[in-house]
mmCIF file of C-alpha atoms in Angstrom:
data_model
loop_
_atom_site.group_PDB
_atom_site.id
_atom_site.type_symbol
_atom_site.label_atom_id
_atom_site.label_comp_id
_atom_site.label_asym_id
_atom_site.label_seq_id
_atom_site.Cartn_x
_atom_site.Cartn_y
_atom_site.Cartn_z
ATOM 1 C CA MET Z 1 141.246 50.274 112.323
ATOM 2 C CA PRO Z 2 137.754 50.048 114.159
ATOM 3 C CA GLU Z 3 138.476 53.580 115.436
ATOM 4 C CA PHE Z 4 138.782 54.875 111.921
ATOM 5 C CA LYS Z 5 135.620 53.507 110.864
ATOM 6 C CA SER Z 6 133.997 54.940 113.864
ATOM 7 C CA LYS Z 7 135.087 58.528 112.908
ATOM 8 C CA ARG Z 8 133.908 58.041 109.384
ATOM 9 C CA TYR Z 9 130.566 56.817 110.591
ATOM 10 C CA ILE Z 10 130.161 60.113 112.702
ATOM 11 C CA TYR Z 11 131.217 62.229 109.803
ATOM 12 C CA TYR Z 12 128.574 60.653 107.484
ATOM 13 C CA VAL Z 13 125.879 61.053 110.329
ATOM 14 C CA LEU Z 14 126.827 64.891 110.722
ATOM 15 C CA THR Z 15 126.807 65.440 107.028
ATOM 16 C CA LEU Z 16 123.455 63.656 106.355
ATOM 17 C CA PHE Z 17 122.201 65.889 109.268
ATOM 18 C CA VAL Z 18 123.285 69.140 107.820
ATOM 19 C CA CYS Z 19 121.778 68.203 104.422
ATOM 20 C CA LEU Z 20 118.455 67.623 105.870
ATOM 21 C CA LEU Z 21 118.617 70.936 107.871
ATOM 22 C CA LEU Z 22 119.129 72.968 104.508
ATOM 23 C CA ILE Z 23 116.386 70.840 102.599
ATOM 24 C CA GLY Z 24 113.996 71.730 105.649
ATOM 25 C CA SER Z 25 114.769 75.413 105.357
ATOM 26 C CA THR Z 26 114.317 75.569 101.758
ATOM 27 C CA PHE Z 27 110.928 73.899 101.905
ATOM 28 C CA GLN Z 28 109.912 76.352 104.483
ATOM 29 C CA LEU Z 29 110.875 79.084 102.312
ATOM 30 C CA SER Z 30 109.023 77.589 99.395
ATOM 31 C CA LYS Z 31 106.005 77.110 101.550
ATOM 32 C CA HIS Z 32 106.208 80.751 102.515
ATOM 33 C CA GLN Z 33 106.305 81.959 99.091
ATOM 34 C CA LEU Z 34 103.407 79.929 97.871
ATOM 35 C CA LEU Z 35 101.246 81.320 100.875
ATOM 36 C CA THR Z 36 102.235 84.911 99.805
ATOM 37 C CA SER Z 37 99.939 86.237 97.179
ATOM 38 C CA PRO Z 38 101.470 87.867 94.062
ATOM 39 C CA LYS Z 39 99.856 91.140 95.058
ATOM 40 C CA GLU Z 40 101.709 90.903 98.479
ATOM 41 C CA ILE Z 41 104.921 90.259 96.908
ATOM 42 C CA GLU Z 42 104.460 93.102 94.476
ATOM 43 C CA SER Z 43 103.400 95.438 97.188
ATOM 44 C CA ASN Z 44 106.193 94.589 99.509
ATOM 45 C CA THR Z 45 108.689 94.985 96.383
ATOM 46 C CA ALA Z 46 107.316 98.296 95.513
ATOM 47 C CA GLN Z 47 107.381 99.529 99.176
ATOM 48 C CA LYS Z 48 111.264 98.663 99.469
ATOM 49 C CA SER Z 49 111.775 100.248 96.057
ATOM 50 C CA LEU Z 50 109.866 103.517 97.173
ATOM 51 C CA GLN Z 51 111.802 103.554 100.399
ATOM 52 C CA LYS Z 52 115.110 103.603 98.426
ATOM 53 C CA GLN Z 53 113.938 106.114 95.760
ATOM 54 C CA THR Z 54 112.286 108.858 98.032
ATOM 55 C CA ASN Z 55 114.024 112.142 97.781
ATOM 56 C CA TYR Z 56 112.410 115.216 99.517
ATOM 57 C CA THR Z 57 112.370 118.578 97.542
ATOM 58 C CA PHE Z 58 112.439 120.941 100.400
ATOM 59 C CA ASN Z 59 115.233 123.357 99.446
ATOM 60 C CA SER Z 60 116.943 125.205 102.403
ATOM 61 C CA HIS Z 61 118.408 127.743 99.875
ATOM 62 C CA TRP Z 62 115.032 128.814 98.502
ATOM 63 C CA GLN Z 63 114.477 132.545 98.659
ATOM 64 C CA PRO Z 64 111.019 133.987 99.693
ATOM 65 C CA LYS Z 65 109.194 136.227 97.118
ATOM 66 C CA LYS Z 66 108.776 139.953 97.440
ATOM 67 C CA TYR Z 67 105.285 141.395 97.434
ATOM 68 C CA ASP Z 68 104.011 144.960 97.589
ATOM 69 C CA PRO Z 69 101.864 145.778 100.589
ATOM 70 C CA PRO Z 70 98.137 145.075 100.073
ATOM 71 C CA PRO Z 71 95.813 147.927 99.354
ATOM 72 C CA PRO Z 72 95.045 150.071 102.453
ATOM 73 C CA GLU Z 73 91.590 148.757 102.737
ATOM 74 C CA THR Z 74 92.634 145.261 102.588
ATOM 75 C CA LEU Z 75 95.234 145.811 105.307
ATOM 76 C CA MET Z 76 92.857 147.601 107.437
ATOM 77 C CA ALA Z 77 90.291 144.877 107.413
ATOM 78 C CA ILE Z 78 93.157 142.385 108.155
ATOM 79 C CA LEU Z 79 94.500 144.351 111.186
ATOM 80 C CA ASN Z 80 90.930 144.816 112.431
ATOM 81 C CA ASN Z 81 90.348 141.115 112.739
ATOM 82 C CA VAL Z 82 93.848 139.601 113.612
ATOM 83 C CA ILE Z 83 93.830 137.910 116.939
ATOM 84 C CA THR Z 84 96.857 138.434 119.262
ATOM 85 C CA GLU Z 85 98.217 135.635 121.306
ATOM 86 C CA ARG Z 86 101.090 136.223 123.474
ATOM 87 C CA GLU Z 87 103.263 133.355 123.507
ATOM 88 C CA LYS Z 88 104.909 132.201 126.748
ATOM 89 C CA PRO Z 89 108.793 131.869 126.923
ATOM 90 C CA SER Z 90 110.214 128.365 125.981
ATOM 91 C CA LYS Z 91 110.663 125.783 128.670
ATOM 92 C CA LEU Z 92 113.966 124.676 126.917
ATOM 93 C CA ASN Z 93 115.243 128.195 126.960
ATOM 94 C CA LEU Z 94 114.431 130.049 130.177
ATOM 95 C CA ASN Z 95 116.211 133.134 128.970
ATOM 96 C CA SER Z 96 113.872 133.447 125.983
ATOM 97 C CA GLU Z 97 111.327 136.135 125.804
ATOM 98 C CA ALA Z 98 107.548 135.942 125.236
ATOM 99 C CA HIS Z 99 106.579 137.211 121.916
ATOM 100 C CA GLU Z 100 103.130 137.920 120.140
ATOM 101 C CA LYS Z 101 101.720 135.954 117.597
ATOM 102 C CA LYS Z 102 99.238 137.373 114.919
ATOM 103 C CA VAL Z 103 96.349 134.766 114.092
ATOM 104 C CA LEU Z 104 93.634 135.363 111.450
ATOM 105 C CA LEU Z 105 90.625 133.230 111.327
ATOM 106 C CA MET Z 106 89.678 133.595 107.609
ATOM 107 C CA ALA Z 107 87.695 132.260 104.752
ATOM 108 C CA VAL Z 108 87.660 132.502 100.926
ATOM 109 C CA VAL Z 109 84.046 132.878 99.491
ATOM 110 C CA ASN Z 110 82.072 133.667 96.382
ATOM 111 C CA SER Z 111 78.314 134.561 96.198
ATOM 112 C CA GLY Z 112 77.320 131.002 95.489
ATOM 113 C CA MET Z 113 78.430 129.983 99.149
ATOM 114 C CA ILE Z 114 76.864 132.917 100.934
ATOM 115 C CA ASP Z 115 74.135 130.836 102.804
ATOM 116 C CA TYR Z 116 76.874 128.532 103.976
ATOM 117 C CA THR Z 117 78.967 131.567 104.904
ATOM 118 C CA LEU Z 118 76.004 132.996 107.039
ATOM 119 C CA ASN Z 119 75.574 129.617 108.709
ATOM 120 C CA TRP Z 120 79.420 129.379 109.348
ATOM 121 C CA ILE Z 121 79.316 133.129 110.895
ATOM 122 C CA GLU Z 122 76.164 131.959 113.051
ATOM 123 C CA SER Z 123 78.313 129.078 114.441
ATOM 124 C CA LEU Z 124 81.073 131.329 115.391
ATOM 125 C CA ARG Z 125 78.537 133.511 117.305
ATOM 126 C CA LEU Z 126 77.308 130.522 119.029
ATOM 127 C CA THR Z 127 80.554 129.557 120.152
ATOM 128 C CA GLU Z 128 81.618 133.056 120.977
ATOM 129 C CA GLN Z 129 84.262 133.385 118.458
ATOM 130 C CA ASP Z 130 82.605 135.977 116.208
ATOM 131 C CA ASP Z 131 84.339 139.151 117.314
ATOM 132 C CA ARG Z 132 87.589 138.515 114.887
ATOM 133 C CA PHE Z 133 87.036 136.782 111.531
ATOM 134 C CA LEU Z 134 87.722 137.821 108.016
ATOM 135 C CA VAL Z 135 86.000 136.672 104.924
ATOM 136 C CA PHE Z 136 87.893 137.290 101.520
ATOM 137 C CA ALA Z 137 85.177 138.120 98.955
ATOM 138 C CA ILE Z 138 85.870 136.744 95.512
ATOM 139 C CA ASP Z 139 83.093 139.001 94.182
ATOM 140 C CA GLN Z 140 81.281 142.116 95.218
ATOM 141 C CA GLY Z 141 78.248 140.350 95.943
ATOM 142 C CA VAL Z 142 79.704 138.711 99.090
ATOM 143 C CA VAL Z 143 80.625 142.098 100.358
ATOM 144 C CA ASP Z 144 77.181 143.698 99.619
ATOM 145 C CA GLU Z 145 75.335 140.533 101.355
ATOM 146 C CA LEU Z 146 77.726 140.499 104.454
ATOM 147 C CA THR Z 147 77.637 144.145 104.860
ATOM 148 C CA SER Z 148 73.913 144.388 104.693
ATOM 149 C CA LYS Z 149 73.758 141.445 107.443
ATOM 150 C CA GLY Z 150 76.085 143.687 109.686
ATOM 151 C CA TYR Z 151 79.308 141.951 108.848
ATOM 152 C CA GLY Z 152 80.811 144.816 107.019
ATOM 153 C CA ARG Z 153 83.922 144.937 109.296
ATOM 154 C CA HIS Z 154 84.449 141.216 108.684
ATOM 155 C CA VAL Z 155 84.556 141.099 104.898
ATOM 156 C CA THR Z 156 87.086 142.563 102.166
ATOM 157 C CA LEU Z 157 87.224 142.179 98.399
ATOM 158 C CA ILE Z 158 90.336 140.321 97.295
ATOM 159 C CA PRO Z 159 92.525 142.705 95.434
ATOM 160 C CA SER Z 160 92.545 141.819 91.686
ATOM 161 C CA ALA Z 161 96.146 141.845 91.620
ATOM 162 C CA TRP Z 162 96.207 138.679 93.635
ATOM 163 C CA PHE Z 163 94.337 136.569 91.058
ATOM 164 C CA HIS Z 164 95.902 134.495 88.481
ATOM 165 C CA VAL Z 165 92.688 133.663 86.654
ATOM 166 C CA PRO Z 166 89.135 135.124 86.375
ATOM 167 C CA LEU Z 167 86.631 133.500 88.933
ATOM 168 C CA ALA Z 168 82.921 132.759 88.764
ATOM 169 C CA SER Z 169 80.645 133.968 91.309
ATOM 170 C CA ASP Z 170 78.118 131.014 91.257
ATOM 171 C CA MET Z 171 78.296 127.970 93.585
ATOM 172 C CA ALA Z 172 80.879 125.728 91.992
ATOM 173 C CA LEU Z 173 80.325 121.977 92.272
ATOM 174 C CA TRP Z 174 83.173 119.866 93.235
ATOM 175 C CA LYS Z 175 85.656 119.309 90.316
ATOM 176 C CA SER Z 176 83.684 121.461 88.149
ATOM 177 C CA ASN Z 177 85.517 123.963 85.756
ATOM 178 C CA ASP Z 178 84.705 126.723 88.117
ATOM 179 C CA TYR Z 179 85.783 124.671 91.332
ATOM 180 C CA ARG Z 180 89.520 124.606 90.759
ATOM 181 C CA PRO Z 181 90.096 128.391 90.089
ATOM 182 C CA ILE Z 182 88.087 129.107 93.304
ATOM 183 C CA THR Z 183 90.219 126.740 95.354
ATOM 184 C CA HIS Z 184 93.315 128.059 93.469
ATOM 185 C CA ALA Z 185 92.245 131.686 95.045
ATOM 186 C CA LYS Z 186 92.423 130.193 98.460
ATOM 187 C CA SER Z 187 96.240 129.307 97.992
ATOM 188 C CA LEU Z 188 96.819 132.859 96.689
ATOM 189 C CA VAL Z 189 95.294 134.607 99.649
ATOM 190 C CA VAL Z 190 96.965 132.414 102.238
ATOM 191 C CA GLU Z 191 100.452 133.012 100.750
ATOM 192 C CA ARG Z 192 100.007 136.772 100.857
ATOM 193 C CA LEU Z 193 99.001 136.468 104.578
ATOM 194 C CA LEU Z 194 102.060 134.418 105.378
ATOM 195 C CA TYR Z 195 104.189 137.309 103.804
ATOM 196 C CA LEU Z 196 102.360 139.755 106.277
ATOM 197 C CA GLY Z 197 103.689 137.581 109.482
ATOM 198 C CA ILE Z 198 100.267 136.211 110.002
ATOM 199 C CA THR Z 199 99.602 132.617 111.283
ATOM 200 C CA VAL Z 200 96.710 131.675 109.058
ATOM 201 C CA TRP Z 201 93.687 129.835 110.419
ATOM 202 C CA PHE Z 202 91.988 128.735 107.223
ATOM 203 C CA THR Z 203 88.549 127.325 107.273
ATOM 204 C CA ASP Z 204 86.061 126.370 104.691
ATOM 205 C CA VAL Z 205 82.444 127.742 105.194
ATOM 206 C CA ASP Z 206 80.938 124.420 104.939
ATOM 207 C CA ILE Z 207 82.107 123.898 108.332
ATOM 208 C CA VAL Z 208 80.245 124.249 111.548
ATOM 209 C CA PHE Z 209 82.220 125.256 114.654
ATOM 210 C CA LEU Z 210 80.875 123.501 117.813
ATOM 211 C CA SER Z 211 83.576 124.622 120.591
ATOM 212 C CA PRO Z 212 84.893 128.026 121.735
ATOM 213 C CA PHE Z 213 88.365 126.328 122.490
ATOM 214 C CA ILE Z 214 89.287 125.259 118.733
ATOM 215 C CA ARG Z 215 92.109 128.133 118.515
ATOM 216 C CA GLN Z 216 93.616 127.352 121.763
ATOM 217 C CA THR Z 217 93.563 123.537 120.867
ATOM 218 C CA LEU Z 218 95.448 124.233 117.567
ATOM 219 C CA LEU Z 219 97.946 126.613 119.177
ATOM 220 C CA ALA Z 220 98.711 124.015 121.928
ATOM 221 C CA GLN Z 221 99.323 121.130 119.424
ATOM 222 C CA MET Z 222 101.721 123.360 117.690
ATOM 223 C CA ALA Z 223 103.539 124.312 120.774
ATOM 224 C CA GLN Z 224 103.831 120.713 121.867
ATOM 225 C CA ARG Z 225 106.410 120.007 119.091
ATOM 226 C CA PRO Z 226 108.494 122.883 118.306
ATOM 227 C CA ASN Z 227 109.138 121.992 114.775
ATOM 228 C CA THR Z 228 105.430 121.993 113.894
ATOM 229 C CA HIS Z 229 104.645 124.636 111.208
ATOM 230 C CA ILE Z 230 101.211 123.438 110.092
ATOM 231 C CA ILE Z 231 98.407 121.644 111.654
ATOM 232 C CA PHE Z 232 95.822 119.841 109.047
ATOM 233 C CA SER Z 233 92.449 118.248 109.338
ATOM 234 C CA GLN Z 234 92.290 114.711 107.645
ATOM 235 C CA GLU Z 235 90.716 113.582 104.435
ATOM 236 C CA VAL Z 236 91.395 110.065 104.593
ATOM 237 C CA ASP Z 237 92.665 108.370 107.857
ATOM 238 C CA GLN Z 238 96.389 109.025 108.139
ATOM 239 C CA ARG Z 239 96.706 109.114 104.382
ATOM 240 C CA SER Z 240 95.712 112.486 103.207
ATOM 241 C CA VAL Z 241 95.147 116.040 104.600
ATOM 242 C CA ASN Z 242 92.058 118.075 103.913
ATOM 243 C CA SER Z 243 92.673 121.574 102.518
ATOM 244 C CA GLY Z 244 89.598 122.908 103.996
ATOM 245 C CA PHE Z 245 90.791 123.361 107.641
ATOM 246 C CA TYR Z 246 94.417 123.998 108.970
ATOM 247 C CA MET Z 247 96.655 126.434 110.716
ATOM 248 C CA MET Z 248 99.898 127.631 109.245
ATOM 249 C CA LYS Z 249 102.673 129.641 110.745
ATOM 250 C CA PRO Z 250 104.395 132.387 108.541
ATOM 251 C CA SER Z 251 107.717 130.621 108.123
ATOM 252 C CA LYS Z 252 110.188 129.902 105.310
ATOM 253 C CA ILE Z 253 108.858 126.330 105.288
ATOM 254 C CA THR Z 254 105.296 127.314 104.876
ATOM 255 C CA LYS Z 255 106.191 130.092 102.403
ATOM 256 C CA GLN Z 256 107.928 127.582 100.207
ATOM 257 C CA PHE Z 257 105.240 124.944 100.526
ATOM 258 C CA MET Z 258 102.436 127.513 99.472
ATOM 259 C CA ASP Z 259 104.788 128.627 96.503
ATOM 260 C CA GLN Z 260 105.209 125.013 95.194
ATOM 261 C CA ILE Z 261 101.353 124.446 95.522
ATOM 262 C CA ILE Z 262 100.650 127.659 93.472
ATOM 263 C CA GLN Z 263 103.018 126.676 90.875
ATOM 264 C CA GLU Z 264 101.426 123.215 90.462
ATOM 265 C CA GLN Z 265 97.972 124.784 90.376
ATOM 266 C CA ASP Z 266 99.078 127.139 87.718
ATOM 267 C CA ALA Z 267 100.184 124.304 85.702
ATOM 268 C CA THR Z 268 97.267 122.102 85.994
ATOM 269 C CA GLU Z 269 93.771 122.328 84.546
ATOM 270 C CA SER Z 270 92.615 119.013 86.316
ATOM 271 C CA LEU Z 271 93.766 118.649 89.750
ATOM 272 C CA THR Z 272 92.080 120.455 92.611
ATOM 273 C CA GLN Z 273 93.954 122.377 95.311
ATOM 274 C CA GLN Z 274 93.677 119.208 97.822
ATOM 275 C CA ARG Z 275 95.126 116.978 95.472
ATOM 276 C CA VAL Z 276 98.089 119.253 94.513
ATOM 277 C CA MET Z 277 98.483 120.055 98.324
ATOM 278 C CA ASN Z 278 98.704 116.375 99.240
ATOM 279 C CA SER Z 279 101.147 115.780 96.454
ATOM 280 C CA VAL Z 280 103.558 118.560 97.325
ATOM 281 C CA LEU Z 281 103.386 117.325 101.007
ATOM 282 C CA ARG Z 282 104.479 113.787 99.965
ATOM 283 C CA HIS Z 283 107.341 115.028 97.919
ATOM 284 C CA MET Z 284 108.562 118.011 100.112
ATOM 285 C CA PHE Z 285 108.517 116.724 103.485
ATOM 286 C CA PRO Z 286 109.491 113.038 105.170
ATOM 287 C CA ARG Z 287 106.730 111.124 106.455
ATOM 288 C CA ASP Z 288 108.578 110.611 109.820
ATOM 289 C CA LEU Z 289 106.325 112.007 112.558
ATOM 290 C CA THR Z 290 109.378 113.324 114.446
ATOM 291 C CA LYS Z 291 110.804 115.142 111.570
ATOM 292 C CA SER Z 292 107.822 116.317 109.494
ATOM 293 C CA PRO Z 293 106.845 120.012 109.931
ATOM 294 C CA TYR Z 294 103.138 119.228 110.016
ATOM 295 C CA ARG Z 295 100.704 117.327 112.178
ATOM 296 C CA LEU Z 296 97.183 115.842 111.746
ATOM 297 C CA LEU Z 297 94.125 116.442 113.733
ATOM 298 C CA ASP Z 298 92.171 113.667 115.331
ATOM 299 C CA LEU Z 299 89.355 112.604 112.936
ATOM 300 C CA LEU Z 300 86.847 111.940 115.837
ATOM 301 C CA LEU Z 301 87.371 115.805 117.164
ATOM 302 C CA PHE Z 302 87.691 117.290 113.754
ATOM 303 C CA PRO Z 303 85.578 115.027 111.475
ATOM 304 C CA ASN Z 304 85.009 115.268 108.007
ATOM 305 C CA GLY Z 305 81.528 114.512 106.187
ATOM 306 C CA ASN Z 306 82.321 110.836 105.666
ATOM 307 C CA TYR Z 307 83.288 110.209 109.543
ATOM 308 C CA TYR Z 308 80.123 112.454 110.769
ATOM 309 C CA PHE Z 309 77.312 112.091 108.502
ATOM 310 C CA LYS Z 310 77.826 108.807 106.897
ATOM 311 C CA MET Z 311 79.952 106.522 109.393
ATOM 312 C CA ARG Z 312 78.548 108.555 112.346
ATOM 313 C CA LEU Z 313 81.684 107.439 114.372
ATOM 314 C CA PRO Z 314 81.763 110.424 117.001
ATOM 315 C CA GLN Z 315 77.991 109.977 117.698
ATOM 316 C CA LYS Z 316 78.387 106.258 118.099
ATOM 317 C CA LEU Z 317 81.429 106.755 120.628
ATOM 318 C CA GLY Z 318 79.779 109.549 122.277
ATOM 319 C CA ILE Z 319 82.222 112.137 121.468
ATOM 320 C CA GLN Z 320 81.388 115.669 120.979
ATOM 321 C CA PRO Z 321 83.555 117.047 117.952
ATOM 322 C CA LEU Z 322 85.033 120.697 117.938
ATOM 323 C CA ILE Z 323 83.932 121.217 114.336
ATOM 324 C CA VAL Z 324 81.890 119.324 111.765
ATOM 325 C CA HIS Z 325 82.909 119.499 107.950
ATOM 326 C CA ALA Z 326 80.145 118.901 105.326
ATOM 327 C CA ASN Z 327 82.487 117.760 102.728
ATOM 328 C CA PHE Z 328 82.068 114.405 100.934
ATOM 329 C CA LEU Z 329 78.685 115.708 99.967
ATOM 330 C CA ILE Z 330 77.905 117.473 96.681
ATOM 331 C CA GLY Z 331 75.460 120.386 95.906
ATOM 332 C CA ASN Z 332 72.220 120.616 98.226
ATOM 333 C CA LYS Z 333 73.132 117.363 99.965
ATOM 334 C CA LYS Z 334 75.457 119.459 102.281
ATOM 335 C CA LYS Z 335 72.627 121.745 103.551
ATOM 336 C CA SER Z 336 70.201 118.753 103.851
ATOM 337 C CA ALA Z 337 72.798 116.874 105.979
ATOM 338 C CA LEU Z 338 73.507 119.944 108.175
ATOM 339 C CA LYS Z 339 69.891 120.402 108.603
ATOM 340 C CA LYS Z 340 69.087 116.819 109.653
ATOM 341 C CA ALA Z 341 71.914 116.991 112.093
ATOM 342 C CA GLY Z 342 70.720 120.234 113.650
ATOM 343 C CA LEU Z 343 73.632 122.204 112.451
ATOM 344 C CA TRP Z 344 71.775 124.790 110.076
ATOM 345 C CA TYR Z 345 71.201 127.897 111.950
ATOM 346 C CA ILE Z 346 69.858 130.363 109.634
#
């Protein structure tokens, strides 16, 4: 009888101990919920939901378009300025043969940006990269001005058949009614070049080149990861790309990417090319660095206007950038900032 009471006593003690443990864990959970703000809870819930619902729209069955060859004068200008890079055989496949890659350093410009174009060209000369580049002119004024300055070999008028809407020749302010069609023209020209088998090295002309090794840097980063098809400069740190400086291989992936961008630009009257490009990237490709076909350039070596002119991070850290992009500045503020930094050469 005393033995029975002893067992029952132990049972009661164990039950009480388990109950206390359960109450303690519940209290800790409630305490954690009280310390977590509603915004954090909402953000975490939204993030989990987004992870479950993400669907990528890259279509492996997509078929490339068929374009007629460009006019002879356009094709001649392209061929005269293409840079031939001979790629080495792959280390993963010793039996693979070396082959040539055609790279074109190019910009799309209207007469309103002629001063910036001349400054961009001068930065190419100072870094010994002015032997091969091509300016695609939106209007005849660009052709006439660059030809008068001795750059006739490096400029060609965009064929009228390539345009989807008429474009203005004046300097277009960011997000103005004239700005969006001009950025749309950039997409159209890049797409045509991809169909000519050209690796497009696109740059805005409010960019200043500061190093002679930029092309080699971009090509080396592409070669380091075989599934890299595009390399972008950044707009916002690790969150969005900048459409004013990138290198793009001529592949089915990039052709479909540009096709989607052009469709979206045709359908919108409010979004800029950059907004559309970022939207298409997010919906078409995974954000996984090992699987995504694009890479991002370091913001300290390829700084935008915010990093260089406002935050001055490269200067504070003693880093010499390879380029400087005078974006994040509107109108004459671009030129003023470049002059103040000693980057206005004309």
